[in-house]
């Protein structure tokens, strides 16, 4: 894919280097100093359409609620002074007035001494009456009278006018976000329209020649635009009104005109990508031409998120988020959300925080505030925060994480065992019922499916077999899926177990050689023959596996001393091997049967790998663990595994 040449020469060469990297705090302070204070535009809105908006003015109650003294029960309106002497031995007889006060009926007759008027819950108190007697506490006494055997205090069962909301009272304050409760208060006062802060209109643009919108087909070398939907949703979640304008190729002229149009029609512009110093990264160069003062910060000491670019063009914030989705998301939430909420008239977002222990050492770059996503797990004494990061390009780390912790710019690590403050992504902690830490396998999802249906939450953290085993030994998970071959005993998994762990047999995964169907070097051969043919052909390229993988041991045995082209390409997953072969970057490799079949590749079976579970004995009786063991042994579970190409143990 060729990049279009820049249409104009950059006018300010300074902008092409991260000459000054600002600290997170400094960058935010400078950005806010240029943007605020600023008036928050207000608009009238029907209450029915105002959900989620912030009030821009205080609302004062225009009437009393209730508007009149009213009865809280079904009964009789009386004068309490008539009942002073009433008791079990001394009933008082009251004559009934000739009307019934239903809800919505204005009373016509007064309650004179010695009389009572039937009244329904919500009915207005008639003149003269000062209390209500419940119907249950009366007895009929002839057709037009009642008998009462207990005294009534003045005001009994009466809600007086303005007792709920008093006229002139400040009902709701400016800045309050309108939810169902606020709608109720406004409705009770008869208010149908309010003044709200107009949501800032925010235009969103993704940049990059490689981007394709979800729903469209993926062409070679392209990826789906992830930032566009993320940023659009995050803006709407934080009080903005997002308008997504699609992905613009890395063409300076096309991008500049799109940015100019977007900025003219909105209050704020958020781009992503093109902020690094790579060839074709042009968006930051355009900003200097869009308005004053231009770039405020380009390069912030954040990790992830260093290439963040903050600018203000003629009063409107223009932001370029880093291209990698995780970096884009973090910088958006940390640096942009505060500004957006202020522009929207909203209070700062309330972040829920918990304290949790970090089980492993987390290295950190000195000089940058580092955010580390963590998954929370219930440990023996309190919460444990597992780092889930897969690098700034990964998106699943967000889905698996419950929150993040921050490592100070001045620290080069967070030591194992440290107690950290975790900012939650949700308002409350929800620790999973079942925690699986170790090697991931698609078969796992099949076995855990019934648990999800039973309302049990399962968290699977992929850290590889050895990492899982270590977590199990520390008691930080329920189960550790492992597939570790022991050379000495020539057996799988059992030799790796220690005190406190027991082996739960899982399933077998057939490993073998993958190739593109129809390739004569492999088709119809045994694994040994196929590898011999591959080594003999200098044009043949292999894809290997990482050191330490069980699959790697098999490959090395097959190859002996041979080091064919591609040997040093050592991806860390079964899927990466299949992708390399399917995309013609390699001609053969070794993976498991289900993965080969899912990619419609040819497969030569070689040996079965044992995928089992190290179970933490002390956790065996937990409900979720028992549910997992049941699911693993169930007919349904075994059938699902078999269908996907695994062989249940
Ligand atoms: P850039 O800053 O444009 O060089 O992008 C850095 C990385 O982020 C590249 O791998 C891009 O493909 C990726 N990237 C940029 N924009 C997006 C996007 N909207 N969605 C997903 N990935 C992106
Ligand atoms: Mg790009």
XYZ file of C-alpha atoms and ligand atoms in Angstrom:
673
model
C 0.000 0.000 0.000
C 1.635 3.247 -0.992
C 1.271 6.337 1.070
C 0.213 9.475 -0.709
C 2.962 12.094 -0.576
C 2.356 14.967 1.812
C 0.608 17.692 -0.111
C 2.259 20.523 1.751
C 5.633 20.847 3.384
C 5.362 20.964 7.150
C 5.649 24.597 8.203
C 7.056 23.996 11.636
C 9.817 21.431 11.776
C 9.879 21.546 15.594
C 6.658 19.640 15.595
C 8.318 16.649 14.033
C 10.288 15.728 17.127
C 9.222 14.863 20.626
C 11.506 17.667 21.782
C 9.795 18.285 25.070
C 8.042 15.472 26.828
C 5.762 16.888 29.487
C 4.773 15.102 32.649
C 1.177 13.936 32.777
C 0.291 16.581 35.377
C 2.042 19.378 33.533
C 0.414 18.525 30.206
C -3.054 18.384 31.731
C -2.535 21.640 33.649
C -1.392 23.502 30.516
C -4.251 22.088 28.454
C -6.861 23.075 31.043
C -5.323 26.517 31.550
C -5.915 27.341 27.874
C -9.435 25.873 27.824
C -10.915 27.068 31.108
C -12.766 28.914 32.444
C -15.277 28.974 29.619
C -19.045 29.430 29.603
C -21.044 26.256 29.344
C -23.645 26.676 26.601
C -27.151 25.982 27.792
C -30.238 24.814 25.949
C -33.867 24.154 26.870
C -34.869 20.520 26.787
C -38.066 18.584 27.406
C -37.638 16.632 30.629
C -38.573 13.473 28.735
C -35.527 13.960 26.480
C -33.188 15.211 29.171
C -32.072 11.906 30.667
C -28.316 11.971 31.265
C -28.020 15.719 30.703
C -26.671 18.060 33.375
C -28.870 20.903 34.588
C -27.334 24.246 33.697
C -29.373 26.230 36.239
C -30.795 25.591 39.695
C -34.439 24.528 39.564
C -36.688 26.146 42.194
C -39.966 24.478 43.159
C -42.799 26.555 41.623
C -45.503 24.945 43.802
C -45.971 23.075 47.074
C -45.982 19.289 46.870
C -48.487 18.070 47.808
C -50.360 21.209 46.762
C -52.953 20.756 49.562
C -53.300 18.877 52.890
C -54.237 15.354 51.920
C -55.117 12.048 53.483
C -52.494 9.299 53.609
C -55.036 6.517 54.221
C -58.587 5.448 53.421
C -60.792 6.596 56.301
C -62.707 9.555 57.706
C -61.776 13.209 57.990
C -62.517 14.345 61.557
C -61.885 17.069 64.118
C -59.383 15.545 66.564
C -60.945 17.550 69.427
C -64.139 15.466 68.990
C -62.211 12.296 69.862
C -60.305 13.404 72.972
C -62.434 11.237 75.246
C -62.801 8.259 72.865
C -61.744 4.841 74.240
C -62.677 1.143 74.305
C -65.293 1.725 77.012
C -66.385 5.089 75.653
C -67.026 5.090 71.895
C -67.676 8.435 70.191
C -70.393 8.547 67.562
C -69.892 10.886 64.562
C -72.563 11.746 62.002
C -71.427 11.287 58.380
C -71.483 14.298 56.067
C -73.235 13.862 52.776
C -70.199 13.546 50.495
C -67.332 11.181 49.753
C -63.941 12.716 49.003
C -62.316 10.599 46.346
C -58.869 11.351 44.812
C -59.253 14.372 42.569
C -62.494 15.530 44.237
C -62.484 18.948 45.858
C -64.507 18.786 49.133
C -67.682 20.871 49.177
C -68.840 20.601 52.823
C -66.992 21.448 56.030
C -66.435 18.944 58.799
C -68.301 20.471 61.720
C -67.899 19.280 65.275
C -69.612 15.883 65.719
C -69.319 14.977 62.042
C -66.917 13.060 59.772
C -66.490 12.833 55.993
C -65.423 9.614 54.211
C -62.112 10.237 52.414
C -59.852 8.149 50.130
C -56.054 8.013 50.188
C -54.867 11.167 48.417
C -58.129 13.037 48.927
C -57.897 16.723 50.000
C -58.731 17.522 53.616
C -62.083 19.349 53.936
C -62.423 22.623 55.825
C -62.611 22.099 59.575
C -60.983 18.657 59.619
C -57.490 18.233 61.113
C -57.013 14.459 61.281
C -57.915 11.212 59.575
C -59.175 8.072 61.292
C -58.396 4.859 59.432
C -61.429 2.974 58.207
C -60.161 -0.108 60.110
C -60.540 1.805 63.392
C -64.239 2.616 62.928
C -67.508 0.775 62.992
C -70.715 1.673 61.196
C -73.384 2.925 63.566
C -76.579 2.984 61.580
C -76.750 4.125 57.958
C -75.282 7.643 58.357
C -72.922 7.469 61.342
C -69.746 5.774 62.626
C -68.393 4.828 66.025
C -64.757 5.394 67.026
C -63.058 3.833 70.078
C -59.689 5.592 70.086
C -58.410 9.149 70.244
C -56.845 10.880 67.220
C -53.935 13.289 67.413
C -54.067 16.485 65.362
C -52.504 15.946 61.926
C -52.823 12.175 62.180
C -52.499 10.538 58.708
C -52.397 13.943 57.052
C -49.645 14.995 54.635
C -49.695 18.756 54.800
C -49.207 21.082 51.824
C -45.542 21.541 50.960
C -44.420 18.810 53.366
C -42.722 16.947 50.493
C -41.457 19.897 48.457
C -41.958 23.472 49.614
C -42.651 26.196 47.061
C -39.487 28.273 46.538
C -37.194 25.492 47.728
C -34.107 24.684 45.603
C -35.316 21.475 44.034
C -32.266 20.510 41.976
C -28.897 22.172 41.686
C -27.067 23.128 38.505
C -24.717 20.294 37.509
C -27.106 17.579 38.676
C -27.354 14.814 36.128
C -30.933 14.048 35.245
C -31.873 10.470 36.054
C -35.209 8.847 36.800
C -35.317 10.288 40.343
C -34.773 13.822 39.078
C -37.392 13.295 36.372
C -39.784 12.285 39.161
C -39.110 15.426 41.203
C -39.564 17.663 38.181
C -42.785 15.870 37.233
C -44.188 16.258 40.768
C -43.713 20.012 40.426
C -45.277 20.064 36.975
C -42.049 21.004 35.201
C -41.895 19.733 31.621
C -38.849 21.614 30.366
C -35.475 22.425 31.912
C -32.315 24.268 30.993
C -29.485 21.814 30.514
C -25.851 22.073 29.555
C -25.653 21.468 25.836
C -23.531 18.392 25.245
C -20.271 19.276 23.557
C -20.377 18.084 19.953
C -17.271 16.030 19.404
C -16.103 14.886 15.987
C -14.131 11.650 15.852
C -11.760 10.726 13.053
C -9.584 7.648 12.748
C -6.511 7.906 10.573
C -4.601 5.267 8.696
C -4.416 3.636 5.273
C -4.788 0.261 6.964
C -8.181 0.829 8.571
C -11.402 -0.902 7.579
C -14.757 -0.322 9.305
C -16.386 -3.204 11.211
C -18.949 -4.953 9.056
C -16.773 -4.677 5.966
C -14.465 -7.395 4.655
C -10.853 -7.391 5.812
C -8.430 -7.016 2.919
C -4.825 -8.263 3.213
C -2.665 -6.200 5.591
C -5.699 -4.254 6.816
C -7.073 -4.142 10.349
C -10.425 -3.130 11.753
C -10.826 0.394 13.017
C -11.029 -0.115 16.763
C -10.381 3.398 18.015
C -13.281 4.947 16.111
C -15.946 2.927 17.956
C -14.068 3.089 21.304
C -13.640 6.833 21.280
C -17.178 7.445 20.023
C -18.605 5.333 22.849
C -16.328 6.856 25.498
C -17.349 10.379 24.447
C -21.034 9.499 24.704
C -20.398 7.867 28.085
C -18.837 11.050 29.413
C -21.317 13.711 28.475
C -20.350 14.438 24.898
C -22.294 14.000 21.695
C -19.979 12.094 19.399
C -20.084 12.213 15.635
C -17.914 9.587 13.977
C -16.588 10.674 10.594
C -14.881 7.416 9.613
C -11.279 6.593 8.895
C -9.295 8.952 6.668
C -6.215 7.643 4.818
C -2.784 9.059 5.652
C -3.065 11.752 3.034
C -2.239 15.209 4.310
C -4.576 17.089 1.976
C -7.542 14.768 2.528
C -6.980 14.753 6.270
C -6.622 18.515 6.494
C -9.890 19.137 4.717
C -11.664 16.529 6.868
C -10.236 18.096 10.032
C -11.233 21.616 8.966
C -14.779 20.526 8.178
C -15.087 18.563 11.418
C -13.792 21.425 13.540
C -16.118 23.959 11.923
C -19.106 21.794 12.822
C -18.161 20.797 16.357
C -16.840 21.937 19.719
C -14.005 19.450 19.910
C -12.093 17.130 17.589
C -10.563 13.794 18.560
C -8.330 11.918 16.143
C -6.372 8.763 16.645
C -3.230 7.521 14.972
C -0.643 9.390 12.980
C 0.842 11.122 15.990
C 4.051 9.130 16.139
C 6.969 10.254 14.097
C 6.561 7.551 11.484
C 6.481 8.256 7.763
C 2.979 9.229 6.791
C 2.035 10.379 10.277
C 0.661 13.742 9.365
C -2.208 14.740 11.622
C -0.072 16.594 14.148
C 1.503 18.632 11.354
C -1.899 19.864 10.214
C -2.923 21.157 13.630
C -0.511 24.084 13.481
C -2.494 25.420 10.534
C -5.952 25.052 12.073
C -5.928 27.845 14.644
C -4.207 29.441 17.619
C -2.489 28.594 19.917
C -2.105 25.128 18.311
C -0.166 22.331 19.958
C 0.032 22.547 23.763
C 1.725 19.202 24.379
C 3.039 16.584 21.998
C 4.702 13.772 23.869
C 3.495 13.099 27.409
C 5.343 10.950 29.940
C 2.643 8.293 30.019
C 2.833 4.577 29.396
C 0.970 3.601 27.360
C 0.341 6.830 25.526
C 3.561 8.776 25.018
C 2.684 10.161 21.541
C -0.479 11.874 22.806
C -0.932 15.276 21.229
C -3.028 17.994 22.905
C -3.901 21.163 21.047
C -6.336 24.053 21.147
C -7.365 25.716 17.893
C -9.313 28.960 18.301
C -10.734 27.832 21.626
C -11.615 24.296 20.555
C -9.682 21.310 21.892
C -8.089 19.139 19.221
C -6.627 15.886 20.421
C -4.667 13.200 18.648
C -4.724 9.949 20.538
C -2.038 7.324 20.000
C -2.896 4.708 17.382
C -2.755 1.599 19.531
C -6.232 1.039 20.950
C -5.164 0.424 24.531
C -2.999 3.547 24.498
C -5.841 5.477 22.917
C -8.261 4.306 25.572
C -6.009 5.053 28.529
C -4.998 8.496 27.368
C -8.608 9.286 26.546
C -9.840 8.319 29.987
C -6.957 9.854 31.882
C -6.389 13.097 29.999
C -9.449 13.835 27.848
C -12.381 12.734 29.993
C -11.679 15.403 32.678
C -11.704 18.121 30.013
C -14.759 16.753 28.228
C -16.747 16.493 31.450
C -15.881 20.055 32.404
C -17.019 21.259 28.985
C -20.225 19.260 29.455
C -20.915 20.823 32.858
C -20.461 17.478 34.592
C -18.635 16.845 37.860
C -15.408 14.806 37.705
C -16.065 11.135 37.154
C -16.316 9.326 40.465
C -13.715 6.556 40.344
C -14.126 3.592 42.648
C -10.831 2.363 44.098
C -9.792 -0.732 45.995
C -6.566 -1.896 47.530
C -5.049 -5.130 46.216
C -1.800 -7.036 46.455
C 0.382 -7.403 43.378
C 1.591 -11.030 43.185
C 4.412 -10.515 40.708
C 7.008 -7.826 40.178
C 5.959 -5.321 37.520
C 8.821 -3.583 35.760
C 8.182 0.010 34.782
C 9.917 2.639 32.712
C 11.536 5.336 34.790
C 10.225 8.807 33.963
C 6.775 7.826 32.684
C 3.554 7.434 34.627
C 2.655 3.850 33.821
C -0.818 2.364 33.812
C -1.066 -1.381 34.260
C -4.353 -3.159 33.715
C -5.169 -5.735 36.340
C -7.614 -8.524 36.876
C -8.860 -8.840 40.456
C -8.899 -12.206 42.169
C -9.911 -13.154 45.711
C -6.776 -14.299 47.562
C -6.380 -15.939 50.950
C -6.135 -12.560 52.667
C -7.665 -9.922 50.445
C -7.747 -8.984 46.793
C -4.964 -9.798 44.377
C -4.301 -7.672 41.306
C -2.995 -9.651 38.331
C -1.474 -7.669 35.480
C -3.343 -8.590 32.282
C -1.439 -6.412 29.847
C -0.431 -7.841 26.511
C 1.262 -4.678 25.308
C -0.192 -1.407 24.131
C -1.481 -2.933 20.896
C -3.763 -5.380 22.673
C -7.436 -4.825 23.189
C -8.478 -7.927 25.144
C -6.477 -6.801 28.156
C -9.209 -4.208 28.614
C -12.000 -6.742 28.484
C -10.316 -9.011 31.022
C -9.277 -6.246 33.355
C -11.288 -5.010 36.314
C -9.282 -1.847 36.583
C -5.772 -0.473 36.493
C -3.025 0.574 38.820
C -0.636 3.426 38.355
C 3.127 3.228 38.761
C 4.661 6.571 39.550
C 6.971 8.171 36.992
C 9.754 8.100 39.584
C 9.543 4.333 40.199
C 11.222 1.742 37.989
C 9.099 -1.136 39.274
C 6.350 -2.264 41.578
C 7.772 -5.091 43.702
C 5.989 -8.419 44.135
C 3.833 -8.331 47.253
C 3.256 -4.573 47.075
C -0.150 -3.263 48.076
C -1.488 -1.150 45.216
C -4.466 1.106 44.723
C -6.590 -0.161 41.845
C -8.965 2.180 40.031
C -11.962 0.130 38.959
C -13.529 0.307 35.506
C -16.920 -0.316 37.105
C -18.437 1.313 40.198
C -18.020 -1.837 42.302
C -15.695 -4.856 42.573
C -16.949 -8.086 41.152
C -14.425 -10.826 41.751
C -14.952 -13.826 39.506
C -16.348 -17.037 40.980
C -13.809 -19.216 39.185
C -10.266 -18.160 38.426
C -8.238 -20.063 35.859
C -4.644 -18.941 35.404
C -2.274 -20.665 33.009
C -2.174 -21.802 29.417
C -5.187 -20.853 27.363
C -7.037 -23.239 25.080
C -10.231 -22.711 23.080
C -11.512 -25.956 24.652
C -11.685 -24.098 27.958
C -14.498 -21.902 26.686
C -16.504 -24.991 25.768
C -16.178 -26.484 29.238
C -16.956 -23.265 31.098
C -20.040 -22.423 29.010
C -22.504 -24.113 31.431
C -21.000 -22.161 34.346
C -21.818 -18.890 32.659
C -25.369 -20.123 32.065
C -25.603 -20.927 35.801
C -24.673 -17.343 36.633
C -21.088 -18.107 37.687
C -18.433 -15.757 36.411
C -15.235 -17.265 35.083
C -12.001 -15.377 34.614
C -9.312 -17.006 32.548
C -5.929 -15.319 32.631
C -3.476 -16.543 30.010
C 0.045 -16.516 31.417
C 1.337 -19.834 30.052
C 1.735 -23.159 31.853
C 4.622 -22.169 34.119
C 3.043 -18.876 35.138
C -0.179 -20.691 35.972
C 1.611 -23.285 38.038
C 3.325 -20.546 40.043
C -0.030 -18.827 40.660
C -1.573 -22.120 41.775
C 1.294 -22.727 44.199
C 0.665 -19.284 45.707
C -3.053 -20.118 45.958
C -4.069 -17.255 43.687
C -6.293 -19.262 41.394
C -8.562 -22.278 41.494
C -7.096 -24.113 38.535
C -3.987 -23.830 36.413
C -4.280 -25.366 32.937
C -0.879 -26.793 31.998
C 0.721 -28.824 29.215
C 4.257 -29.410 30.385
C 6.283 -32.326 29.075
C 8.884 -33.818 31.393
C 11.818 -35.129 29.349
C 13.143 -37.411 32.088
C 9.953 -39.321 32.789
C 8.577 -38.757 29.260
C 5.223 -37.872 30.802
C 3.056 -34.812 30.853
C 2.174 -32.562 33.793
C 2.191 -34.931 36.805
C 5.927 -34.444 37.550
C 5.335 -30.696 37.854
C 2.799 -30.899 40.678
C 3.785 -29.885 44.195
C 2.285 -30.102 47.693
C -1.250 -28.694 47.767
C -1.969 -29.344 44.091
C -3.705 -32.253 42.419
C -4.027 -33.158 38.768
C -7.410 -33.063 37.058
C -7.114 -34.690 33.637
C -8.368 -32.384 30.891
C -8.125 -33.356 27.273
C -5.660 -34.335 24.589
C -4.759 -32.034 21.748
C -3.411 -33.615 18.578
C -0.359 -31.741 17.405
C 0.903 -31.995 13.912
C 2.166 -30.274 10.829
C 0.062 -27.595 9.154
C 0.387 -26.748 5.506
C -1.751 -25.287 2.784
C -3.969 -27.926 1.243
C -2.667 -29.197 -2.081
C 1.019 -28.608 -1.265
C 2.655 -31.767 -2.666
C 5.597 -31.494 -0.266
C 3.225 -32.367 2.581
C -0.004 -33.818 1.224
C -0.394 -37.513 2.010
C 2.947 -37.818 3.843
C 3.875 -38.795 7.369
C 5.260 -36.009 9.558
C 8.808 -37.366 9.205
C 8.570 -37.586 5.404
C 7.026 -34.135 5.159
C 9.755 -32.502 7.247
C 12.436 -34.276 5.231
C 10.870 -32.908 2.029
C 10.650 -29.432 3.540
C 14.317 -29.421 4.610
C 15.359 -30.642 1.166
C 13.602 -27.713 -0.552
C 15.563 -24.461 -0.061
C 12.506 -22.420 -1.105
C 10.455 -23.872 1.742
C 10.004 -21.610 4.790
C 8.924 -22.861 8.208
C 7.415 -21.129 11.224
C 8.725 -22.292 14.591
C 7.411 -21.938 18.154
C 8.884 -20.191 21.171
C 11.426 -21.811 23.454
C 9.629 -23.548 26.332
C 6.477 -24.407 24.402
C 5.580 -28.091 24.418
C 5.154 -27.905 20.668
C 8.718 -26.621 20.294
C 10.079 -29.800 21.848
C 8.333 -31.831 19.134
C 9.617 -29.576 16.358
C 13.199 -29.788 17.604
C 12.991 -33.575 17.739
C 11.774 -33.690 14.141
C 14.390 -31.268 12.864
C 17.422 -32.738 14.610
C 20.353 -30.487 13.690
C 18.597 -28.884 10.730
C 17.884 -25.131 10.895
C 15.651 -24.467 7.889
C 14.738 -20.982 6.722
C 12.134 -19.564 9.135
C 13.514 -21.356 12.205
C 14.009 -18.048 14.019
C 10.412 -16.984 13.485
C 9.148 -18.140 16.875
C 5.620 -16.947 17.647
C 4.038 -17.732 20.995
C 0.717 -19.227 19.952
C -0.884 -22.002 17.966
C -2.994 -19.460 16.078
C 0.012 -17.400 14.994
C 1.510 -20.513 13.368
C -1.686 -21.210 11.423
C -1.984 -17.537 10.371
C 1.612 -17.511 9.068
C 0.950 -20.577 6.916
C -2.488 -19.430 5.721
C -1.054 -16.029 4.711
C 1.904 -17.597 2.800
C 4.485 -16.101 5.157
C 5.536 -19.665 5.880
C 4.829 -23.032 4.260
C 4.678 -25.228 7.326
C 4.710 -25.226 11.083
C 3.334 -27.192 13.989
C 0.032 -26.487 15.684
C -2.944 -28.311 17.165
C -5.629 -29.935 15.022
C -8.596 -27.692 15.959
C -6.617 -24.577 15.043
C -5.467 -26.064 11.732
C -9.020 -27.074 10.875
C -10.462 -23.693 11.832
C -8.117 -22.109 9.273
C -8.979 -24.768 6.650
C -5.356 -25.885 6.475
C -3.970 -29.349 5.795
C -2.850 -31.278 8.866
C -0.558 -34.255 9.479
C -1.065 -35.631 12.991
C 2.078 -36.346 15.008
C 1.610 -36.639 18.754
C -0.942 -35.923 21.410
C -0.337 -33.261 23.981
C -1.929 -33.548 27.422
C -3.793 -30.447 28.503
C -4.627 -30.944 32.196
C -5.443 -28.861 35.244
C -3.441 -28.333 38.416
C -6.179 -27.943 41.003
C -5.535 -26.038 44.223
C -6.740 -28.619 46.779
C -7.833 -26.064 49.373
C -10.261 -24.583 46.855
C -11.781 -27.833 45.718
C -15.012 -27.435 47.680
C -15.900 -24.042 46.254
C -19.170 -24.046 44.352
C -17.656 -22.782 41.100
C -14.829 -25.328 41.224
C -17.305 -28.173 41.691
C -19.395 -26.791 38.827
C -16.287 -26.755 36.638
C -15.336 -30.333 37.523
C -18.917 -31.420 36.818
C -18.930 -29.640 33.465
C -15.592 -31.224 32.543
C -16.919 -34.712 33.299
C -20.372 -34.144 31.799
C -21.587 -35.749 28.580
C -22.272 -32.294 27.201
C -18.761 -31.064 27.954
C -17.092 -34.128 26.483
C -19.233 -33.988 23.368
C -18.426 -30.299 22.823
C -14.692 -30.986 23.196
C -14.839 -33.920 20.812
C -16.756 -31.927 18.229
C -14.118 -29.167 18.337
C -11.360 -31.714 17.673
C -10.112 -32.421 21.204
C -10.048 -35.824 22.890
C -11.398 -35.729 26.451
C -9.164 -37.625 28.880
P 0.099 5.210 14.196
O 0.211 6.096 15.392
O -0.861 5.751 13.186
O 1.423 4.916 13.618
O -0.527 3.844 14.704
C 0.134 3.002 15.615
C -0.490 1.643 15.577
O -1.871 1.701 15.942
C -0.476 0.974 14.202
O -0.266 -0.414 14.398
C -1.863 1.213 13.675
O -2.277 0.247 12.729
C -2.683 1.121 14.936
N -3.900 1.909 14.803
C -3.986 3.193 14.431
N -5.255 3.605 14.382
C -6.021 2.533 14.740
C -7.429 2.324 14.872
N -8.306 3.309 14.645
N -7.857 1.089 15.244
C -6.968 0.101 15.481
N -5.644 0.247 15.389
C -5.157 1.442 15.001
Mg -1.351 5.402 11.293
